[in-house]
Amino acid sequence: MSHVITLHALTLTLTSASSSSPSTSSSSVPCSYGYCHSSYPYVHSFKPTRFCRKVRVFAQFKSHDSSKSINFCDPDWKNKFKDDFDQRFRLPHVTDIFHDIAPMPSTFYLQTRTPMVREFSGLSPCKEWHGYINDNDRVLLKTIYYSSPTSAGAECIDPGCSWVEQWVHRAGPREKIYFKPEEVKAAIVTCGGLCPGLNDVIRQLVITLEAYGVKKIVGIPFGYRGFSDKELTEVLLSRNVVQNIHLSGGSLLGVSRGGPGVNEIVDRLQERGINMLFVLGGNGTHAGANAIHNECCKRRYKVSVIGVPKTIDNDILLLDKTFGFDTAVEEAQRAINSAYIEAHSAYHGIGIVKLMGRSSGFIAMHASLASGQVDICLIPEVPFNVHGQNGVLSHIKHLIETEGSAVICVAEGAGQDLLQKTNATDASGNAVLGDIGGYIQQETKKYFKEIGDHVDIKYIDPTYMIRACRANASDGILCAVLGQNAVHGAFAGYSGITVGTCNTHYAYFPITQAISHPRLVDPNSRMWHRCLTSTGQPDFF
């Protein structure tokens, strides 16, 4: 859910004491609720539907920061909101700690074969290059003007769903840089699990660093673990080394979860003279990167820590999508197609496909919509019952009777409330999930055995096949530009930031804002409605 979302993932019913009475419909709402009747005169009360109560989301307007409330009675609340937004999305910079650092002309210049060596202040007027991004360039975070909070997928700040511009920093090369390339030692680390596109990002990081003139580039093997394990040594990187690594999946540097503490990592950074660190990973990895950034600031160690969001689940807040997601959806369709063929080739065939998605169902939703072969899509954000008149099994029975077969796509994090909790966690601190796919398979077998009907069930889990794939063309482009912009951000002096696409444009975000909570599928969004239209499934709650 978005940090400023008030009605995100909600289905609301606007009610009044009497819809036919003008005087009642304009009943005022006390200012103690954070808004007043003058800004939203036609609301008397809000009643969450059964679905909203199930997912424990309250039908109330919430401010962007739960620690503060916006007083919508204040006529200047929009300006105050914008000021607060600008403060929260301000990019941390090395000059915040080192006030006397003087910027220098950039060595990134595409009209020469080699990096620029500038012993003078800028280019001559006849050779001036207009390839730099102005520091004041911004990208609009929200693009849709919602006229009503009841509109599908509406994300509102105030009860009147007012339009408030929210701008984030545009990514790209700056004309002034804050690191001398000849003094830079850059390190790259890939953490968490495998994801299509890791090698593509590594390759572009190295190529762009060399374009600035950096000579010392190293890879830290096996995630954060490479900072503490004495048996793991730095991997020297250059264009020659990384030239063709994008042609295969996996990570040249290897991956792992967990690792040493922040203090130990920063100790190693200082010992090795690393002053640029590029971290590829998801929410947990970014939280670690932000902690490293904060510790470096505390020690007054000049370093730029830049995150590149890597999660196949596409659950990083604020971003259009993360790299590897498009490839995952494309590969997931192969598994769905196999399940479809198996199901339709058997008498009363049922195909079950379990896809990635711990807390968000983006892969399952998009793969179901793209394939057009799925009858039931189950995701973590939407609760469902397996048994009962309105349960999943009842609908599978209906599909067998009417269509002769059924295909089910389920995200790994769906229906965890139906399974016995293990209370175990992995090395990254994530809860170990129960096997929802296996559970549905077994419950389906038992159900049809009890009613005396024959079914032929095939269960497919393509998780590791998908993760190990080479990035497709779409992800390859995304990875290339993310890698380039990460380097541009580092040389621009930013630290504690991550890079991603926002409304098709590349932008920089403070890590703190991007990891405040996972991005989730909005069950009231048009995309989820499109998926339901495609599958034709009913409400299983």
Coordinates of C-alpha atoms in Angstrom, one line a residue:
M1 CA 0.0 0.0 0.0
S2 CA 1.3 3.4 -0.9
H3 CA 2.7 5.6 1.9
V4 CA 0.0 8.2 1.1
I5 CA -2.8 5.8 0.3
T6 CA -6.0 6.4 2.2
L7 CA -8.4 4.2 0.3
H8 CA -5.9 1.9 -1.4
A9 CA -7.1 -1.7 -1.3
L10 CA -10.4 -0.7 0.1
T11 CA -14.0 -1.2 -1.0
L12 CA -16.0 1.5 0.6
T13 CA -19.7 2.1 0.8
L14 CA -20.6 5.8 1.3
T15 CA -23.7 6.1 3.3
S16 CA -25.7 8.9 4.8
A17 CA -28.5 8.9 7.4
S18 CA -31.0 9.5 4.6
S19 CA -30.0 9.6 1.0
S20 CA -33.2 11.4 0.1
S21 CA -32.7 14.2 2.6
P22 CA -30.5 17.0 1.5
S23 CA -30.1 18.3 5.0
T24 CA -29.0 14.9 6.2
S25 CA -26.7 14.1 3.3
S26 CA -24.7 17.3 4.0
S27 CA -24.2 16.4 7.7
S28 CA -21.0 17.7 9.0
V29 CA -18.2 15.5 10.0
P30 CA -16.3 16.6 13.2
C31 CA -12.9 18.2 12.7
S32 CA -11.6 15.8 15.3
Y33 CA -11.5 13.1 12.7
G34 CA -8.9 15.1 10.7
Y35 CA -11.3 16.6 8.2
C36 CA -14.3 18.9 8.2
H37 CA -17.6 19.1 6.4
S38 CA -16.6 22.1 4.3
S39 CA -14.2 20.0 2.3
Y40 CA -16.4 16.8 2.0
P41 CA -20.0 17.8 2.7
Y42 CA -21.7 14.8 1.3
V43 CA -20.2 12.1 3.6
H44 CA -22.0 11.2 6.8
S45 CA -20.2 8.0 7.7
F46 CA -18.1 5.3 6.2
K47 CA -18.9 1.6 6.5
P48 CA -16.3 -0.9 5.4
T49 CA -17.6 -3.9 3.5
R50 CA -17.1 -7.4 4.7
F51 CA -14.0 -7.7 2.5
C52 CA -12.4 -4.7 4.2
R53 CA -12.9 -6.1 7.6
K54 CA -11.5 -9.4 6.6
V55 CA -8.1 -7.9 5.5
R56 CA -8.1 -5.7 8.6
V57 CA -7.9 -2.5 6.7
F58 CA -10.0 0.3 8.2
A59 CA -12.2 2.5 6.1
Q60 CA -10.7 5.7 7.4
F61 CA -8.8 8.5 5.8
K62 CA -5.2 8.2 6.9
S63 CA -2.4 10.7 6.5
H64 CA 0.9 9.8 4.7
D65 CA 2.6 9.4 8.0
S66 CA 0.7 7.6 10.8
S67 CA 2.7 9.5 13.4
K68 CA 1.1 12.8 12.2
S69 CA -2.4 13.7 11.1
I70 CA -3.4 16.3 8.5
N71 CA -5.8 18.9 9.7
F72 CA -8.0 19.2 6.6
C73 CA -9.8 22.1 8.3
D74 CA -6.6 24.1 7.7
P75 CA -7.0 26.0 4.4
D76 CA -3.2 25.7 3.9
W77 CA -3.0 21.9 4.4
K78 CA -2.0 21.3 0.7
N79 CA 1.1 23.4 1.0
K80 CA 2.0 21.9 4.3
F81 CA 1.6 18.4 2.8
K82 CA 3.8 19.3 -0.1
D83 CA 6.5 20.7 2.2
D84 CA 6.4 17.6 4.3
F85 CA 6.5 15.4 1.1
D86 CA 9.5 17.3 -0.3
Q87 CA 11.3 16.9 3.0
R88 CA 10.7 13.1 3.2
F89 CA 11.7 12.6 -0.5
R90 CA 14.8 14.8 -0.3
L91 CA 17.8 12.7 -1.4
P92 CA 20.6 12.3 1.1
H93 CA 23.8 13.8 -0.2
V94 CA 27.5 13.6 0.8
T95 CA 27.4 17.4 1.4
D96 CA 25.0 16.8 4.3
I97 CA 28.0 15.5 6.2
F98 CA 30.9 17.1 4.3
H99 CA 29.9 20.7 3.8
D100 CA 33.1 21.9 2.2
I101 CA 33.2 19.4 -0.7
A102 CA 33.5 21.2 -3.9
P103 CA 31.9 19.7 -7.0
M104 CA 33.9 19.2 -10.2
P105 CA 32.9 18.9 -13.8
S106 CA 31.7 15.5 -14.8
T107 CA 34.0 13.1 -16.6
F108 CA 31.0 11.4 -18.2
Y109 CA 30.8 12.7 -21.8
L110 CA 29.5 10.6 -24.7
Q111 CA 31.2 12.5 -27.5
T112 CA 34.6 11.0 -26.8
R113 CA 35.9 7.5 -26.7
T114 CA 37.5 7.9 -23.3
P115 CA 36.4 9.6 -20.1
M116 CA 37.0 13.4 -20.1
V117 CA 40.1 14.6 -18.2
R118 CA 39.2 18.2 -17.3
E119 CA 41.9 20.4 -16.0
F120 CA 39.7 23.3 -16.8
S121 CA 36.3 24.5 -15.7
G122 CA 33.8 23.1 -18.2
L123 CA 33.8 22.6 -21.9
S124 CA 34.3 25.3 -24.5
P125 CA 31.0 26.9 -25.7
C126 CA 31.3 25.3 -29.1
K127 CA 31.5 21.8 -27.6
E128 CA 29.0 22.2 -24.9
W129 CA 27.1 18.9 -24.4
H130 CA 23.4 19.0 -23.5
G131 CA 23.3 15.4 -22.1
Y132 CA 23.0 16.2 -18.4
I133 CA 20.0 16.2 -16.1
N134 CA 19.3 19.3 -14.1
D135 CA 19.2 18.8 -10.3
N136 CA 15.8 20.4 -10.2
D137 CA 14.2 18.0 -12.7
R138 CA 11.3 16.1 -11.2
V139 CA 9.0 13.2 -12.1
L140 CA 5.3 13.1 -11.1
L141 CA 4.7 10.3 -8.7
K142 CA 0.9 10.1 -9.1
T143 CA -0.7 10.8 -12.5
I144 CA -4.3 10.0 -12.1
Y145 CA -6.8 12.6 -10.9
Y146 CA -9.4 10.6 -9.0
S147 CA -12.6 12.5 -8.7
S148 CA -14.1 10.3 -6.0
P149 CA -12.7 8.0 -3.4
T150 CA -15.1 5.3 -4.6
S151 CA -13.5 5.1 -8.0
A152 CA -11.6 1.9 -8.6
G153 CA -8.1 2.0 -7.2
A154 CA -8.5 5.5 -5.9
E155 CA -5.5 6.8 -3.8
C156 CA -6.7 9.8 -1.9
I157 CA -5.0 12.1 0.6
D158 CA -8.1 13.8 1.9
P159 CA -11.8 12.9 2.0
G160 CA -12.5 15.1 -1.0
C161 CA -9.8 13.2 -3.1
S162 CA -8.1 16.5 -3.9
W163 CA -5.3 16.6 -6.5
V164 CA -2.0 17.2 -4.8
E165 CA 1.2 17.1 -6.9
Q166 CA 3.9 14.9 -5.6
W167 CA 7.3 15.1 -7.4
V168 CA 10.3 12.8 -7.1
H169 CA 13.9 13.4 -8.4
R170 CA 14.6 12.5 -12.0
A171 CA 17.5 10.1 -12.5
G172 CA 20.5 10.6 -14.8
P173 CA 24.0 12.1 -15.2
R174 CA 24.7 15.4 -13.6
E175 CA 27.0 18.1 -14.9
K176 CA 28.9 18.2 -11.6
I177 CA 30.2 15.2 -9.7
Y178 CA 31.5 14.8 -6.1
F179 CA 34.0 11.9 -6.6
K180 CA 37.2 11.9 -8.5
P181 CA 37.1 8.7 -10.7
E182 CA 40.8 8.0 -10.2
E183 CA 40.2 7.9 -6.4
V184 CA 37.1 5.7 -6.6
K185 CA 37.0 2.1 -5.5
A186 CA 33.5 0.8 -6.4
A187 CA 32.0 -2.5 -5.0
I188 CA 29.0 -4.4 -6.2
V189 CA 27.1 -6.9 -4.1
T190 CA 24.0 -9.1 -5.0
C191 CA 21.9 -10.3 -2.1
G192 CA 18.8 -12.4 -1.4
G193 CA 17.7 -15.0 -4.0
L194 CA 18.3 -15.3 -7.7
C195 CA 16.4 -13.1 -10.1
P196 CA 16.6 -12.7 -13.9
G197 CA 18.7 -9.7 -14.8
L198 CA 21.3 -9.7 -12.0
N199 CA 24.1 -10.1 -14.5
D200 CA 22.6 -7.4 -16.8
V201 CA 22.8 -4.9 -13.9
I202 CA 26.3 -5.9 -12.9
R203 CA 27.4 -5.5 -16.5
Q204 CA 26.0 -2.0 -16.9
L205 CA 27.4 -0.9 -13.5
V206 CA 30.9 -1.8 -14.6
I207 CA 30.6 -0.3 -18.1
T208 CA 29.2 3.0 -16.8
L209 CA 31.8 3.2 -14.0
E210 CA 34.5 2.8 -16.6
A211 CA 32.8 5.4 -18.7
Y212 CA 33.5 7.8 -15.9
G213 CA 37.1 6.7 -15.7
V214 CA 37.0 4.4 -12.6
K215 CA 39.8 1.8 -12.7
K216 CA 39.1 -0.1 -9.4
I217 CA 35.9 -2.1 -9.5
V218 CA 35.3 -5.2 -7.4
G219 CA 32.5 -7.6 -6.8
I220 CA 31.7 -8.8 -3.2
P221 CA 30.9 -12.6 -3.5
F222 CA 27.8 -14.2 -2.0
G223 CA 26.0 -11.1 -0.7
Y224 CA 26.8 -9.4 2.5
R225 CA 28.5 -12.6 3.6
G226 CA 31.4 -11.7 1.4
F227 CA 32.3 -8.9 3.8
S228 CA 33.0 -11.2 6.7
D229 CA 34.0 -14.6 5.4
K230 CA 37.7 -14.6 5.1
E231 CA 37.6 -17.4 2.5
L232 CA 35.7 -15.2 0.1
T233 CA 37.9 -12.7 -1.8
E234 CA 36.9 -9.7 -3.9
V235 CA 36.3 -10.4 -7.6
L236 CA 38.1 -7.9 -9.9
L237 CA 35.7 -6.6 -12.5
S238 CA 36.2 -4.9 -15.8
R239 CA 34.4 -4.6 -19.2
N240 CA 36.3 -7.6 -20.5
V241 CA 35.2 -9.7 -17.5
V242 CA 31.5 -8.7 -17.7
Q243 CA 31.1 -8.3 -21.4
N244 CA 29.0 -11.5 -22.0
I245 CA 27.6 -12.3 -18.5
H246 CA 24.2 -11.1 -19.4
L247 CA 23.8 -14.0 -21.8
S248 CA 23.2 -16.3 -18.9
G249 CA 21.0 -16.3 -15.8
G250 CA 22.1 -16.2 -12.1
S251 CA 24.7 -13.9 -10.7
L252 CA 28.4 -13.7 -11.5
L253 CA 29.0 -12.8 -7.9
G254 CA 26.7 -15.3 -6.3
V255 CA 23.9 -14.6 -3.8
S256 CA 23.1 -15.4 -0.2
R257 CA 20.8 -14.3 2.6
G258 CA 21.8 -12.8 5.9
G259 CA 25.4 -11.8 6.7
P260 CA 27.4 -9.9 9.2
G261 CA 26.3 -6.9 11.3
V262 CA 26.4 -3.3 10.0
N263 CA 29.4 -2.3 12.0
E264 CA 31.5 -5.1 10.5
I265 CA 30.4 -4.3 7.0
V266 CA 31.4 -0.7 7.4
D267 CA 34.7 -1.7 9.0
R268 CA 35.4 -3.8 5.8
L269 CA 34.5 -0.9 3.6
Q270 CA 37.0 1.4 5.3
E271 CA 39.7 -1.3 5.4
R272 CA 39.3 -1.9 1.7
G273 CA 39.0 1.8 0.8
I274 CA 35.6 1.3 -0.9
N275 CA 33.8 4.6 -1.4
M276 CA 31.0 3.5 -3.8
L277 CA 28.8 0.5 -2.9
F278 CA 26.1 -0.7 -5.2
V279 CA 23.6 -3.1 -3.5
L280 CA 21.2 -5.3 -5.6
G281 CA 18.4 -6.7 -3.5
G282 CA 14.9 -6.4 -2.2
N283 CA 13.3 -4.8 0.9
G284 CA 15.5 -6.5 3.4
T285 CA 18.7 -5.9 1.4
H286 CA 17.8 -2.2 1.0
A287 CA 17.1 -1.9 4.7
G288 CA 20.7 -3.2 5.2
A289 CA 22.0 -0.7 2.6
N290 CA 20.3 2.1 4.4
A291 CA 21.8 1.0 7.7
I292 CA 25.2 1.0 6.1
H293 CA 24.6 4.5 4.7
N294 CA 23.6 5.7 8.2
E295 CA 26.7 4.1 9.9
C296 CA 29.0 5.7 7.3
C297 CA 27.4 9.1 8.0
K298 CA 27.9 8.5 11.7
R299 CA 31.6 7.7 11.2
R300 CA 31.9 10.6 8.7
Y301 CA 33.2 8.2 6.1
K302 CA 32.7 9.5 2.6
V303 CA 30.9 6.8 0.6
S304 CA 28.0 6.6 -1.7
V305 CA 25.6 3.7 -1.0
I306 CA 23.2 3.1 -3.9
G307 CA 20.4 0.4 -4.1
V308 CA 19.1 -1.2 -7.2
P309 CA 15.7 -2.8 -6.4
K310 CA 15.8 -6.6 -7.1
T311 CA 12.7 -8.6 -6.3
I312 CA 11.0 -10.9 -8.7
D313 CA 7.7 -10.3 -6.7
N314 CA 7.5 -6.7 -7.9
D315 CA 6.7 -5.6 -4.3
I316 CA 8.9 -2.5 -4.0
L317 CA 6.8 0.6 -3.1
L318 CA 6.6 3.6 -5.5
L319 CA 8.1 1.8 -8.5
D320 CA 6.3 0.8 -11.7
K321 CA 8.0 -2.6 -11.6
T322 CA 11.3 -4.2 -10.6
F323 CA 13.7 -6.0 -12.9
G324 CA 13.0 -9.7 -13.4
F325 CA 9.3 -9.3 -13.1
D326 CA 8.5 -9.3 -16.8
T327 CA 10.7 -12.4 -17.3
A328 CA 9.0 -14.1 -14.4
V329 CA 5.5 -13.5 -15.9
E330 CA 6.7 -14.7 -19.3
E331 CA 8.2 -17.9 -17.9
A332 CA 5.2 -18.5 -15.6
Q333 CA 3.0 -18.7 -18.7
R334 CA 5.0 -21.7 -19.8
A335 CA 4.1 -23.5 -16.6
I336 CA 0.5 -22.4 -16.8
N337 CA 0.3 -23.6 -20.4
S338 CA 1.7 -27.0 -19.3
A339 CA -0.9 -27.2 -16.6
Y340 CA -3.6 -26.3 -19.1
I341 CA -2.5 -29.0 -21.6
E342 CA -2.3 -31.6 -18.8
A343 CA -5.8 -30.6 -17.4
H344 CA -7.5 -30.6 -20.8
S345 CA -5.9 -33.8 -22.0
A346 CA -7.1 -35.7 -18.9
Y347 CA -10.6 -36.9 -17.9
H348 CA -11.7 -34.3 -15.2
G349 CA -8.2 -32.9 -15.2
I350 CA -7.1 -30.2 -12.8
G351 CA -3.8 -28.2 -13.2
I352 CA -2.4 -26.3 -10.2
V353 CA 0.5 -23.9 -10.6
K354 CA 2.2 -22.3 -7.6
L355 CA 4.1 -19.1 -8.5
M356 CA 6.3 -16.7 -6.5
G357 CA 4.7 -13.9 -4.3
R358 CA 5.3 -13.9 -0.6
S359 CA 3.2 -10.9 0.3
S360 CA 2.0 -9.7 -3.1
G361 CA 0.4 -11.5 -6.0
F362 CA 1.6 -9.5 -9.0
I363 CA 3.2 -12.4 -10.8
A364 CA 0.1 -14.7 -10.3
M365 CA -2.2 -11.9 -11.4
H366 CA -0.3 -10.8 -14.5
A367 CA 0.5 -14.3 -15.5
S368 CA -3.1 -15.4 -15.2
L369 CA -4.3 -12.3 -17.2
A370 CA -1.6 -12.8 -19.9
S371 CA -2.1 -16.5 -20.4
G372 CA -5.9 -16.5 -20.6
Q373 CA -5.9 -20.1 -19.5
V374 CA -6.5 -19.7 -15.8
D375 CA -9.8 -20.4 -14.2
I376 CA -8.9 -19.5 -10.6
C377 CA -6.2 -17.0 -9.4
L378 CA -5.4 -16.8 -5.7
I379 CA -3.2 -14.1 -4.2
P380 CA -2.2 -13.1 -0.7
E381 CA -4.1 -9.8 -0.8
V382 CA -7.5 -11.4 -1.3
P383 CA -8.7 -13.8 1.4
F384 CA -10.5 -17.0 0.3
N385 CA -12.2 -20.1 1.7
V386 CA -11.3 -23.5 0.3
H387 CA -14.3 -25.3 1.7
G388 CA -18.0 -24.4 1.9
Q389 CA -20.6 -23.4 -0.5
N390 CA -18.7 -20.4 -1.8
G391 CA -15.2 -22.0 -1.5
V392 CA -12.6 -22.8 -4.1
L393 CA -13.4 -26.5 -4.1
S394 CA -17.1 -25.8 -4.8
H395 CA -16.1 -23.7 -7.9
I396 CA -13.6 -26.4 -9.1
K397 CA -16.5 -28.9 -9.0
H398 CA -18.6 -26.4 -11.0
L399 CA -15.8 -26.1 -13.6
I400 CA -15.4 -29.9 -13.8
E401 CA -19.1 -30.3 -14.4
T402 CA -19.4 -27.5 -17.0
E403 CA -15.9 -27.3 -18.7
G404 CA -14.5 -30.7 -17.9
S405 CA -11.3 -29.3 -16.5
A406 CA -9.8 -26.5 -14.3
V407 CA -6.6 -24.6 -14.1
I408 CA -5.6 -22.9 -10.8
C409 CA -2.8 -20.3 -10.3
V410 CA -1.8 -19.6 -6.7
A411 CA 0.8 -17.2 -5.3
E412 CA 3.0 -18.8 -2.6
G413 CA 1.9 -16.4 0.1
A414 CA -1.8 -16.9 -0.5
G415 CA -4.1 -18.5 2.1
Q416 CA -1.4 -18.7 4.8
D417 CA -4.2 -18.3 7.4
L418 CA -5.4 -21.7 6.3
L419 CA -2.1 -23.5 7.1
Q420 CA -0.4 -24.4 10.3
K421 CA 2.2 -21.7 11.1
T422 CA 5.8 -22.9 11.7
N423 CA 7.0 -19.7 13.4
A424 CA 10.3 -20.4 11.6
T425 CA 12.3 -17.7 9.7
D426 CA 14.9 -17.9 7.0
A427 CA 18.3 -16.2 7.0
S428 CA 16.8 -12.9 5.8
G429 CA 14.3 -12.9 8.7
N430 CA 11.3 -13.8 6.4
A431 CA 8.7 -16.1 7.8
V432 CA 8.9 -19.6 6.3
L433 CA 5.6 -20.1 4.4
G434 CA 3.4 -23.1 4.3
D435 CA 2.9 -24.9 1.0
I436 CA -0.4 -23.5 -0.2
G437 CA -0.1 -25.3 -3.5
G438 CA 0.3 -28.7 -1.9
Y439 CA -2.5 -27.9 0.5
I440 CA -4.9 -27.1 -2.3
Q441 CA -3.8 -30.3 -4.1
Q442 CA -4.4 -32.5 -1.1
E443 CA -7.7 -30.9 -0.2
T444 CA -9.0 -31.2 -3.8
K445 CA -8.1 -34.9 -3.8
K446 CA -10.0 -35.5 -0.5
Y447 CA -13.0 -33.4 -1.6
F448 CA -13.6 -35.3 -4.8
K449 CA -12.9 -38.7 -3.2
E450 CA -15.5 -37.9 -0.6
I451 CA -18.2 -37.0 -3.2
G452 CA -17.2 -40.0 -5.3
D453 CA -16.0 -38.1 -8.4
H454 CA -12.8 -38.9 -10.3
V455 CA -10.2 -36.2 -10.9
D456 CA -6.7 -36.2 -12.3
I457 CA -4.6 -33.5 -10.6
K458 CA -1.2 -32.2 -11.8
Y459 CA 0.8 -29.9 -9.6
I460 CA 3.6 -27.7 -11.0
D461 CA 6.0 -25.5 -9.0
P462 CA 8.4 -23.7 -11.5
T463 CA 9.9 -21.3 -8.9
Y464 CA 13.6 -22.2 -9.3
M465 CA 13.3 -22.6 -13.1
I466 CA 11.9 -19.1 -13.3
R467 CA 14.5 -17.5 -11.0
A468 CA 17.4 -19.0 -12.9
C469 CA 16.3 -17.7 -16.3
R470 CA 18.1 -15.1 -18.4
A471 CA 16.3 -11.8 -18.5
N472 CA 14.1 -11.2 -21.5
A473 CA 14.4 -8.1 -23.8
S474 CA 12.1 -5.9 -21.6
D475 CA 14.0 -6.7 -18.4
G476 CA 17.3 -6.5 -20.2
I477 CA 16.6 -2.8 -21.1
L478 CA 15.3 -2.1 -17.6
C479 CA 18.4 -3.6 -16.0
A480 CA 20.8 -1.7 -18.3
V481 CA 19.2 1.7 -17.5
L482 CA 19.0 1.0 -13.8
G483 CA 22.7 0.1 -13.7
Q484 CA 23.6 3.3 -15.6
N485 CA 21.5 5.5 -13.4
A486 CA 22.8 3.9 -10.2
V487 CA 26.3 5.0 -11.2
H488 CA 25.1 8.5 -12.2
G489 CA 23.5 8.8 -8.8
A490 CA 26.7 7.8 -7.0
F491 CA 28.8 10.3 -8.9
A492 CA 26.2 13.0 -8.3
G493 CA 27.0 12.6 -4.6
Y494 CA 23.8 10.9 -3.5
S495 CA 23.8 8.1 -0.9
G496 CA 21.1 6.1 0.8
I497 CA 19.0 6.1 -2.3
T498 CA 17.5 3.6 -4.8
V499 CA 16.7 3.9 -8.4
G500 CA 13.6 2.8 -10.4
T501 CA 10.9 3.7 -12.9
C502 CA 8.1 6.0 -11.9
N503 CA 5.4 6.4 -14.5
T504 CA 7.8 5.2 -17.2
H505 CA 10.5 7.7 -16.2
Y506 CA 13.6 6.8 -14.2
A507 CA 13.8 8.4 -10.8
Y508 CA 15.7 8.4 -7.5
F509 CA 14.0 7.7 -4.2
P510 CA 15.3 7.7 -0.6
I511 CA 15.6 4.1 0.5
T512 CA 13.6 4.9 3.7
Q513 CA 10.5 5.8 1.6
A514 CA 10.8 2.8 -0.8
I515 CA 11.0 0.2 2.0
S516 CA 8.5 1.6 4.4
H517 CA 6.2 -1.4 3.6
P518 CA 5.8 -3.8 0.7
R519 CA 3.8 -2.9 -2.4
L520 CA 0.6 -4.9 -2.6
V521 CA -2.0 -5.7 -5.2
D522 CA -5.0 -3.4 -4.7
P523 CA -8.1 -5.7 -4.7
N524 CA -10.1 -2.6 -5.8
S525 CA -7.7 -1.8 -8.7
R526 CA -8.6 -2.0 -12.3
M527 CA -5.8 -4.6 -12.9
W528 CA -7.3 -7.1 -10.4
H529 CA -10.7 -6.5 -11.8
R530 CA -9.3 -7.3 -15.3
C531 CA -7.9 -10.5 -14.0
L532 CA -11.2 -11.5 -12.4
T533 CA -12.9 -10.7 -15.7
S534 CA -10.5 -13.0 -17.5
T535 CA -10.8 -15.9 -15.1
G536 CA -14.5 -15.5 -14.4
Q537 CA -14.0 -16.6 -10.8
P538 CA -16.5 -15.7 -8.1
D539 CA -15.9 -14.3 -4.6
F540 CA -14.5 -17.1 -2.5
F541 CA -15.0 -15.4 0.8

